[in-house]
Coordinates of C-alpha atoms and ligand atoms in Angstrom, one line a residue:
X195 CA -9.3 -26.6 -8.3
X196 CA -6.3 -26.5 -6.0
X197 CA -7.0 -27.6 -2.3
X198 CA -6.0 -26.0 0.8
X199 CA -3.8 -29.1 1.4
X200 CA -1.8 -28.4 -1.7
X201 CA -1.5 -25.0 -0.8
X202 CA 0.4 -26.1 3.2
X203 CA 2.6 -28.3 0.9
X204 CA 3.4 -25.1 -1.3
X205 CA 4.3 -23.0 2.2
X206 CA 6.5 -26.0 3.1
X207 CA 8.5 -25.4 0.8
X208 CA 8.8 -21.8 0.2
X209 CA 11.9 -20.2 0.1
X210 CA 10.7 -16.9 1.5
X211 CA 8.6 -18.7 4.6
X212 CA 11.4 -17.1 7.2
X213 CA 10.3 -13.8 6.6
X214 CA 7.2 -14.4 7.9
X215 CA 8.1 -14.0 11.6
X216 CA 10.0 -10.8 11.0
X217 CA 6.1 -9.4 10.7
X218 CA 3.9 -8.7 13.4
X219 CA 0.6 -9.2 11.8
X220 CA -2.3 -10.1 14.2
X221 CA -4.0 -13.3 14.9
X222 CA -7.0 -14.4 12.5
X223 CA -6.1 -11.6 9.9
X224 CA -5.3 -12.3 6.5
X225 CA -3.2 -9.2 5.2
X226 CA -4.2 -8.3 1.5
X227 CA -3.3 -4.6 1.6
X228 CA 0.2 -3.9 1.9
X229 CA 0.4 -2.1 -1.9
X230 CA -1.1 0.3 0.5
X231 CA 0.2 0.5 3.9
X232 CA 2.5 -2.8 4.2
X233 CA 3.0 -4.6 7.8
X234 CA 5.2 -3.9 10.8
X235 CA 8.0 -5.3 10.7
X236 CA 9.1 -6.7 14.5
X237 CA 12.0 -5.0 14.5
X238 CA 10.8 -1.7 14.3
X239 CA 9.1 -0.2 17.8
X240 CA 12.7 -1.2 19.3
X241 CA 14.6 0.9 16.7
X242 CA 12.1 3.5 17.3
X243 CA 12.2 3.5 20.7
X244 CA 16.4 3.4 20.6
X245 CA 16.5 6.8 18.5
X246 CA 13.7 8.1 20.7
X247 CA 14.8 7.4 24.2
X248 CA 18.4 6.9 23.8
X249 CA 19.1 8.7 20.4
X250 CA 16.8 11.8 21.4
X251 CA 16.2 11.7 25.4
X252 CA 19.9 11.2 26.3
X253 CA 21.5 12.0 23.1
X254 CA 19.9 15.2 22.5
X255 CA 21.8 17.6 20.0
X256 CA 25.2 15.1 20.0
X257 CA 22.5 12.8 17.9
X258 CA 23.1 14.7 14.9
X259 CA 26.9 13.8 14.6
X260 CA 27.1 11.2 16.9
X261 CA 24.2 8.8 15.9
X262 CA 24.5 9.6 12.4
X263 CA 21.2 11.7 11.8
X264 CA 22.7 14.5 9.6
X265 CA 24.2 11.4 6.8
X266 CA 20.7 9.5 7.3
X267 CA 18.9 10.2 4.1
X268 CA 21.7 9.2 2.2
X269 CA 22.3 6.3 4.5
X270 CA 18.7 5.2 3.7
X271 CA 19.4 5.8 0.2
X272 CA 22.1 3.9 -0.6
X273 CA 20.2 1.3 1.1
X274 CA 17.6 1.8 -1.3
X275 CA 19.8 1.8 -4.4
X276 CA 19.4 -2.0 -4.9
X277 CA 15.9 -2.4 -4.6
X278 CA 15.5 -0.4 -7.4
X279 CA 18.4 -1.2 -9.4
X280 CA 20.3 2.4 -8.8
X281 CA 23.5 3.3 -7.8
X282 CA 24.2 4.3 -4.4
X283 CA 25.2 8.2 -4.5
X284 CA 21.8 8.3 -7.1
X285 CA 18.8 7.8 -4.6
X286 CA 18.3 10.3 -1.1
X287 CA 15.3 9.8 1.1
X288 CA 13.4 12.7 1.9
X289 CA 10.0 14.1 2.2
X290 CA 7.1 12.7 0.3
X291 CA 6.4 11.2 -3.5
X292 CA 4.2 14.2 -4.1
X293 CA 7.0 17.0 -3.1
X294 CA 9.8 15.0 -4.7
X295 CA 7.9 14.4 -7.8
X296 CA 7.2 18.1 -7.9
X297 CA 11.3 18.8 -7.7
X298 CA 12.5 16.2 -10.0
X299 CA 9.5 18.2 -12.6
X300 CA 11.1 21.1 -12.5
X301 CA 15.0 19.9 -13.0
X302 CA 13.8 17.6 -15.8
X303 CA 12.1 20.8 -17.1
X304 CA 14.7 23.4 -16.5
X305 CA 17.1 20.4 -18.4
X306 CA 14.8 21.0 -21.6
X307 CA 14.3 24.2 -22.0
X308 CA 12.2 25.2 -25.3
X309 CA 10.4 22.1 -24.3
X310 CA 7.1 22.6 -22.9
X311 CA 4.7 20.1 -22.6
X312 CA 4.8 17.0 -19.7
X313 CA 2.8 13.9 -20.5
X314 CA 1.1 12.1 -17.9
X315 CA -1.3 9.2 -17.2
X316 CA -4.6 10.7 -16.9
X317 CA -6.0 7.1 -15.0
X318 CA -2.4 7.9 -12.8
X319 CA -2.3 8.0 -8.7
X320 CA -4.0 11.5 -8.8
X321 CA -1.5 13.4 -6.9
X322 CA 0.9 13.0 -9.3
X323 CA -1.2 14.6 -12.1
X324 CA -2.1 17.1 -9.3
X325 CA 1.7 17.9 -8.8
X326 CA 2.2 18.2 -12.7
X327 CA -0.5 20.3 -13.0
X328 CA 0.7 22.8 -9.9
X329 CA 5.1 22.8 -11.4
X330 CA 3.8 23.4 -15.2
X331 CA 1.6 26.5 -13.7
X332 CA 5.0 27.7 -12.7
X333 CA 6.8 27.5 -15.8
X334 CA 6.0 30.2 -18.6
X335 CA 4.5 28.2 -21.3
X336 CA 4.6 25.1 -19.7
X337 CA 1.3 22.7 -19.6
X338 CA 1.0 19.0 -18.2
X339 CA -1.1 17.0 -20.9
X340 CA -2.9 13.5 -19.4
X341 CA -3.2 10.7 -21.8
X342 CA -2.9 7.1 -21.9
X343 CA 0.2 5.0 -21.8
X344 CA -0.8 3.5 -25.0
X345 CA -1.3 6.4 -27.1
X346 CA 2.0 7.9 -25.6
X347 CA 4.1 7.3 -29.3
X348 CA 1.3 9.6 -30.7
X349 CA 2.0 12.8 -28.3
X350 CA 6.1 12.5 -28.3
X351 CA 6.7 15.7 -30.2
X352 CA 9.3 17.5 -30.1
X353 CA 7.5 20.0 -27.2
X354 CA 7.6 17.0 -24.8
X355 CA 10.0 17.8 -22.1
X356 CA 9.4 14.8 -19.7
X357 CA 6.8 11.7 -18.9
X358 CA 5.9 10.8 -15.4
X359 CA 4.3 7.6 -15.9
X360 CA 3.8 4.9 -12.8
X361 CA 5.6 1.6 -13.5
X362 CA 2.5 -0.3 -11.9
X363 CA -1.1 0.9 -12.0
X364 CA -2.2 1.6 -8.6
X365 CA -6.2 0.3 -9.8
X366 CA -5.7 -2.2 -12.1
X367 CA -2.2 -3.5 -11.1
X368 CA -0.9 -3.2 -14.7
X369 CA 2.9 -3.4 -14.7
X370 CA 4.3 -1.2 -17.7
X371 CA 7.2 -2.1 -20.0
X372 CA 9.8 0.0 -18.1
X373 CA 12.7 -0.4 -20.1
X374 CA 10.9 0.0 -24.1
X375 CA 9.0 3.0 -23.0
X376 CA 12.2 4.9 -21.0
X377 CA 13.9 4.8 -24.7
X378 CA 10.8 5.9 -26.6
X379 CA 10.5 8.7 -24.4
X380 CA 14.4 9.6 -24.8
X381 CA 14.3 8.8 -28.6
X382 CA 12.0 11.7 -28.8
X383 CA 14.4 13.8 -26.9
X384 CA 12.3 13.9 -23.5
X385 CA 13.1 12.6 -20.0
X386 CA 11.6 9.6 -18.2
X387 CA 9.8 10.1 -14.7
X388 CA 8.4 7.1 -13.5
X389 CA 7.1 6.5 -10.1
X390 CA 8.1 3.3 -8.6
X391 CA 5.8 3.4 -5.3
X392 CA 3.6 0.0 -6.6
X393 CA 6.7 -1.6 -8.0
X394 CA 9.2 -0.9 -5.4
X395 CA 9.8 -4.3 -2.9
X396 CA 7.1 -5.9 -5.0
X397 CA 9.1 -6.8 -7.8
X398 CA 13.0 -6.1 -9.3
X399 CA 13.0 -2.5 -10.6
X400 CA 16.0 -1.7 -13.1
X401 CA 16.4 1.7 -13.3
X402 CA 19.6 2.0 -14.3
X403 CA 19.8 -1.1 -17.0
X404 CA 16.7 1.2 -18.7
X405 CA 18.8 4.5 -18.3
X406 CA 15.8 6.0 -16.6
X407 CA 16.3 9.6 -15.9
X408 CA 14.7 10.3 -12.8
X409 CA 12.4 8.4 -10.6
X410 CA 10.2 8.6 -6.8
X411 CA 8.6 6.4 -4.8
X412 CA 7.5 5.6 -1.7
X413 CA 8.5 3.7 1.3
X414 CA 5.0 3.1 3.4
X415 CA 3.5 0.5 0.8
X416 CA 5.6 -2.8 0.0
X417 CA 8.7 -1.5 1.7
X418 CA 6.9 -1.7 5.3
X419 CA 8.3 1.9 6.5
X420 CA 5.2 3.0 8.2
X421 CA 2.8 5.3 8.2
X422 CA 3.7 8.7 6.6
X423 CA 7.2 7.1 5.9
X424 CA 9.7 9.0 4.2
X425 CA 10.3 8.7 0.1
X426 CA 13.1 8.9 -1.9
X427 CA 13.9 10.0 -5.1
X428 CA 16.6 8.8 -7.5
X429 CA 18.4 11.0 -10.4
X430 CA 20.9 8.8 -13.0
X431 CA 24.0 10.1 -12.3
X432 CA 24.7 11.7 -15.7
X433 CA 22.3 14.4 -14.8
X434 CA 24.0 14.6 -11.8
X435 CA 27.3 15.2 -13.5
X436 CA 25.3 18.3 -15.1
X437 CA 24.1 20.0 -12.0
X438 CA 20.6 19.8 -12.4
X439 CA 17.9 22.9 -10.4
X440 CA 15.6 21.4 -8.4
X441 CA 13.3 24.5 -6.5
X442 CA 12.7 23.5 -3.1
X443 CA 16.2 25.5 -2.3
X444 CA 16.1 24.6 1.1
X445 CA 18.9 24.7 3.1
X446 CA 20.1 21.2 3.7
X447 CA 20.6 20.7 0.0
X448 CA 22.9 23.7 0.3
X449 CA 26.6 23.0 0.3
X450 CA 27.1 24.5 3.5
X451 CA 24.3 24.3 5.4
X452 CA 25.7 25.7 8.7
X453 CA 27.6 28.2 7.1
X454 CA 24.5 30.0 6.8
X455 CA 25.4 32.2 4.1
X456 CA 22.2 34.3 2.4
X457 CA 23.1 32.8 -1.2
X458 CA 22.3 28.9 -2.4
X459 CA 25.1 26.6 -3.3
X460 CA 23.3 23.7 -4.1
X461 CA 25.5 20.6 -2.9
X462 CA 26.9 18.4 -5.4
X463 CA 25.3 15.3 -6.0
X464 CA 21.9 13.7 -4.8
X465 CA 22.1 15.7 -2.0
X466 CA 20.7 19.1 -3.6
X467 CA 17.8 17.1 -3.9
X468 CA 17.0 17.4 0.0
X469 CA 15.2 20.3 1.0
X470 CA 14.6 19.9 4.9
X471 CA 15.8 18.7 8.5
X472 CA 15.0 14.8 7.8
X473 CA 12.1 13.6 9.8
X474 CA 14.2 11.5 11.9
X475 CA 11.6 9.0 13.7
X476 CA 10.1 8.2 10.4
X477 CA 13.5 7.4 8.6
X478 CA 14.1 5.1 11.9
X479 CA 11.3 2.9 11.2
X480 CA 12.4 2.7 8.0
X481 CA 16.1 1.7 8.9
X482 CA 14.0 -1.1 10.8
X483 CA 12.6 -2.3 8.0
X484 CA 15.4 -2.3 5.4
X485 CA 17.1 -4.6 7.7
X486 CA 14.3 -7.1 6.3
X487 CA 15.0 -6.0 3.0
X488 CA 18.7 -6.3 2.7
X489 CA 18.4 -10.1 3.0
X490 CA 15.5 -10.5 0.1
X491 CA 15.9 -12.1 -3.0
X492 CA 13.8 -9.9 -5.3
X493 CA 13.6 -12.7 -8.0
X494 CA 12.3 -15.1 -5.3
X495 CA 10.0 -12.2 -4.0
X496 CA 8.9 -11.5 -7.6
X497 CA 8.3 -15.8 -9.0
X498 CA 6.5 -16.1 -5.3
X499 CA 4.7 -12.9 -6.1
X500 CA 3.2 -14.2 -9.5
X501 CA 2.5 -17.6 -7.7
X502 CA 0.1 -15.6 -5.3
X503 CA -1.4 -14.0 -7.8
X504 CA -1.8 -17.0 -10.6
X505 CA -3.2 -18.7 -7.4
X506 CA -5.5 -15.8 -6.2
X507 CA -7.4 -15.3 -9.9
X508 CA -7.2 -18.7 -10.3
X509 CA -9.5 -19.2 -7.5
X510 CA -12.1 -16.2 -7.8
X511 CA -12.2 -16.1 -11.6
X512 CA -15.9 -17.4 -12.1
X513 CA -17.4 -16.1 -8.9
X514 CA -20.5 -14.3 -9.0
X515 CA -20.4 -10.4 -10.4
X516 CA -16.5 -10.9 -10.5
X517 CA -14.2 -9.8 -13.4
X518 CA -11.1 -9.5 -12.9
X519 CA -9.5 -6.4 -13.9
X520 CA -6.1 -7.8 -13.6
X521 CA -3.7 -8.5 -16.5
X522 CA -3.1 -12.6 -16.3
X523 CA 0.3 -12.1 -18.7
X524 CA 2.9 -12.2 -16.3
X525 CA 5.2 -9.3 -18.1
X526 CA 2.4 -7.2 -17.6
X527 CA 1.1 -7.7 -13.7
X528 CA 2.2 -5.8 -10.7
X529 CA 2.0 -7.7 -7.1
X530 CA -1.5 -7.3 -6.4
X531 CA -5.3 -7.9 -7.9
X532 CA -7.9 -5.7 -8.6
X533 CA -11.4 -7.2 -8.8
X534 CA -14.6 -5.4 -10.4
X535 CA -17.7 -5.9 -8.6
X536 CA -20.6 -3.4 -9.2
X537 CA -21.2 -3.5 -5.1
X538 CA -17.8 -3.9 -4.6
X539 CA -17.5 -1.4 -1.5
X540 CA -19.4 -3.3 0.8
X541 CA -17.9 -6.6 -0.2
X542 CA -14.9 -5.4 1.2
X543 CA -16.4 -4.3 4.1
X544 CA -18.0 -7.7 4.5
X545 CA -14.4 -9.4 3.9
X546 CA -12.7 -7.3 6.6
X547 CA -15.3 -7.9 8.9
X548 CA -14.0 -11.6 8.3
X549 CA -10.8 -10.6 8.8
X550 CA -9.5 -10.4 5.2
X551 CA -7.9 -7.0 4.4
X552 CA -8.3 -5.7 1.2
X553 CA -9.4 -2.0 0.1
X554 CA -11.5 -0.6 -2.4
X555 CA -11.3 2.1 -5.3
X556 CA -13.9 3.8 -6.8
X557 CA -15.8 3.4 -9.1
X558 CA -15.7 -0.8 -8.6
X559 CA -12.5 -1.7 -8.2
X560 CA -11.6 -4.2 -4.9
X561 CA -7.8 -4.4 -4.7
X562 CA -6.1 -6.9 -2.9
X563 CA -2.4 -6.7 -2.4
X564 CA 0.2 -9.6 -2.5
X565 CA 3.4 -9.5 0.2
X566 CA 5.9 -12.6 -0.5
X567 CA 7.2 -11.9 2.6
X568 CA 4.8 -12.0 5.1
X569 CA 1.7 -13.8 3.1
X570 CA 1.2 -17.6 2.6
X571 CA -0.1 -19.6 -0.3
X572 CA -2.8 -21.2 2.3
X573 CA -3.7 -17.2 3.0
X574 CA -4.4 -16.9 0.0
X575 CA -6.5 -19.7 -0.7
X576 CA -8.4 -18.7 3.0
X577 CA -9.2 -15.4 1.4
X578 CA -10.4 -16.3 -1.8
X579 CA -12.7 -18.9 0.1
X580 CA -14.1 -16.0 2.4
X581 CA -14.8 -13.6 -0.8
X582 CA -16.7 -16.5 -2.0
X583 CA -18.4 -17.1 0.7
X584 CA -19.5 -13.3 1.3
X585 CA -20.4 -13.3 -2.5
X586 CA -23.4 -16.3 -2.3
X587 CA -24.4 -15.8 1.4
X588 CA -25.2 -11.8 0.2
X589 CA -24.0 -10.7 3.6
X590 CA -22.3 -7.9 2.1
X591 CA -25.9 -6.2 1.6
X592 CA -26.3 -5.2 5.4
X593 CA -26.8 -2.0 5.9
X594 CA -23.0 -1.6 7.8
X595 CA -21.3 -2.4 5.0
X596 CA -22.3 0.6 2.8
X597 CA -20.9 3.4 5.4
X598 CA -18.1 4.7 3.9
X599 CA -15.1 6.6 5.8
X600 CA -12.8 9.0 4.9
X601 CA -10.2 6.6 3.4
X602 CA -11.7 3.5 2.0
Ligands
PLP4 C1 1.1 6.0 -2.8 C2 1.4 6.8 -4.0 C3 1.8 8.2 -3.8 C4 1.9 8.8 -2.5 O1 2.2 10.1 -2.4 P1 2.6 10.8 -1.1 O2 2.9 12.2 -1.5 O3 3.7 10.1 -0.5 O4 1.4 10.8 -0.2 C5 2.1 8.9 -5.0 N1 2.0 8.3 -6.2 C6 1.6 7.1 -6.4 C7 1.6 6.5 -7.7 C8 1.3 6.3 -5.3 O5 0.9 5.0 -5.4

């Protein structure tokens, strides 16, 4: 078994260490759930406070053209691009996974019409079936059919107008074959949706080598935007070319927004894509934390991602009531762990309490997140000697432990 000691001389040595101090993480607290809401990065309450006070209190209405805030979703987006392996003029930042998933539904469907069906993950990130299910209601004929990624060459018929699949499972943190199942899918004459929000900043995502044709994410998990932060949405620039419908016609993805004419033009481009005024404070934070980004190595964050991980099961394979739920194949693991435990709510509760941060899905599932930015190989080995050590002391069975909130 690896010691602590070995894991310092791993740390010593690690490429990514820097990165560390651009995080404000507090004292004593070992960080395991930034798949879900990832840290602040230092930089950020000045930025924020810039575009609030300066920006917004002195600025006022100037902001718009002065400061830049009418160009910022494409600003964010073209910083976005290489994180997920895009061009710059194909990714915007704007609302939220859900509503973009829901517009890039209805282009891909409007781009196949005669085709009826969408195929989704039925074990997906809920929302996303929930959006399927509410754009297919709106489409004569349309219906959103859940299945399993494996059984997916058995349902691409020639009614299949699009599958949204998620490139990493948000329980399990099963990593899919991106690039084989994008040319299934568009062998069988359908599009490719895939949400990127557990892949994004947690490993390199190639969207453009696979020829994916449409893709959303979000920005609050391993890109460290912040609560609530805006998402962004990326379309291959062929479809582009083509003019594609999206139906949140709002009017900043009109051509002319302050011509304010009663007909839509959408604009051309990415930018018909956008629907609303851009929330503005949120797209700060994120500026903030891009800053962090931009001077990543995605390789180095994905081979010190998989050390974390190997190192991680490595050390709580074996313990009591735990099976890990995990894949161990590297091709085939996202950036975080998922443990089964049939108690395994209050376990967690027990391990925060200890200042271990992980988070829990039902029905067993503890998940525990892995940040080669901000997260040490001697965290790691901390945390996995806390879970052990709330596993055979059974101080997870207090009563505290089993009151649930309204996130867990
Ligand atoms: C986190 C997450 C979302 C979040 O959706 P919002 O609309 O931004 O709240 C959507 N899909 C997946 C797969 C996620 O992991």
């Amino acid at each position: 078994m690896i010691t602590r000691e070995e894991c310092a001389a791993l740390d010593a040595v690690d490429p990514l260490a820097a990165f560390r101090k651009e995080f404000a993480l507090p004292e004593g607290v070992v960080y395991l759930d930034g798949n879900s809401l990832g840290a602040l990065p230092v930089r950020t309450p000045e930025r924020v406070r810039q575009v609030v006070e300066e920006e917004w209190g002195r600025e006022l209405i100037r902001s718009w053209n002065d400061a830049g805030w009418f160009e910022q979703p494409y600003r964010l987006g073209r910083r976005i691009a290489p994180l997920i392996g895009a061009e710059p003029e194909e990714v915007v930042v704007c609302d939220t996974t859900s509503v973009n998933l829901f517009k890039v539904l209805v282009a891909a469907l409007r781009l196949r019409p005669g085709r009826r069906t969408v195929l989704g993950d039925g074990e997906a990130f809920p929302t996303d079936l929930y959006i399927a299910e509410g754009a297919t209601g709106l489409v004569e004929g349309a219906r959103s059919v859940l299945i399993r990624p494996e059984e997916l060459d058995r349902h691409l018929d020639g009614d299949v107008a699009a599958v949204v699949l998620s490139q990493v499972d948000y329980r399990t943190g099963e990593l899919l074959d991106l690039p084989g199942i994008t040319a299934r899918v568009q062998a069988a004459g359908a599009l490719m949706i895939w949400d990127v929000c557990h892949s994004v900043g947690a490993l390199p995502v190639e969207l453009g080598a696979a020829g994916v044709d449409f893709a959303i994410g979000c920005t609050y998990k391993y890109l460290n935007g912040g609560p609530g932060s805006p998402a962004f949405l990326y379309v291959a620039g062929r479809h582009l070319a083509a003019g594609p419908r999206q139906p949140l016609s709002g009017w900043f993805g009109h051509a002319r927004p302050f011509a304010f004419e009663p007909g839509y033009d959408p604009k051309p481009g990415v930018g018909r894509f956008l629907t609303s005024s851009p929330s503005l404070l949120g797209q700060a934070a994120l500026g903030a934390s891009l800053d962090v980004w931009e001077r990543a190595d995605l390789a180095a964050v994905r081979t010190k991602s998989l050390a974390l991980t190997d190192l991680f099961i490595g050390l709580v394979e074996g313990l009591d009531g735990i099976e890990v739920a995990t894949p161990r194949e590297h091709a085939r693991r996202g950036s975080q762990v998922a443990l089964r435990h049939a108690d395994g709510y209050p376990v967690v509760q027990a391990l925060i309490e200890r200042g271990v941060i992980g988070d829990f899905r039902a029905p067993d599932l503890m998940r525990f997140g892995f940040t080669p930015l901000y997260l040490s190989y001697t965290e790691v080995w901390d945390a996995a000697r806390q879970l052990a050590e709330v596993l055979t002391s059974g101080e997870w069975r207090a009563e505290r432990f089993s009151r649930r909130g309204e996130v867990t």
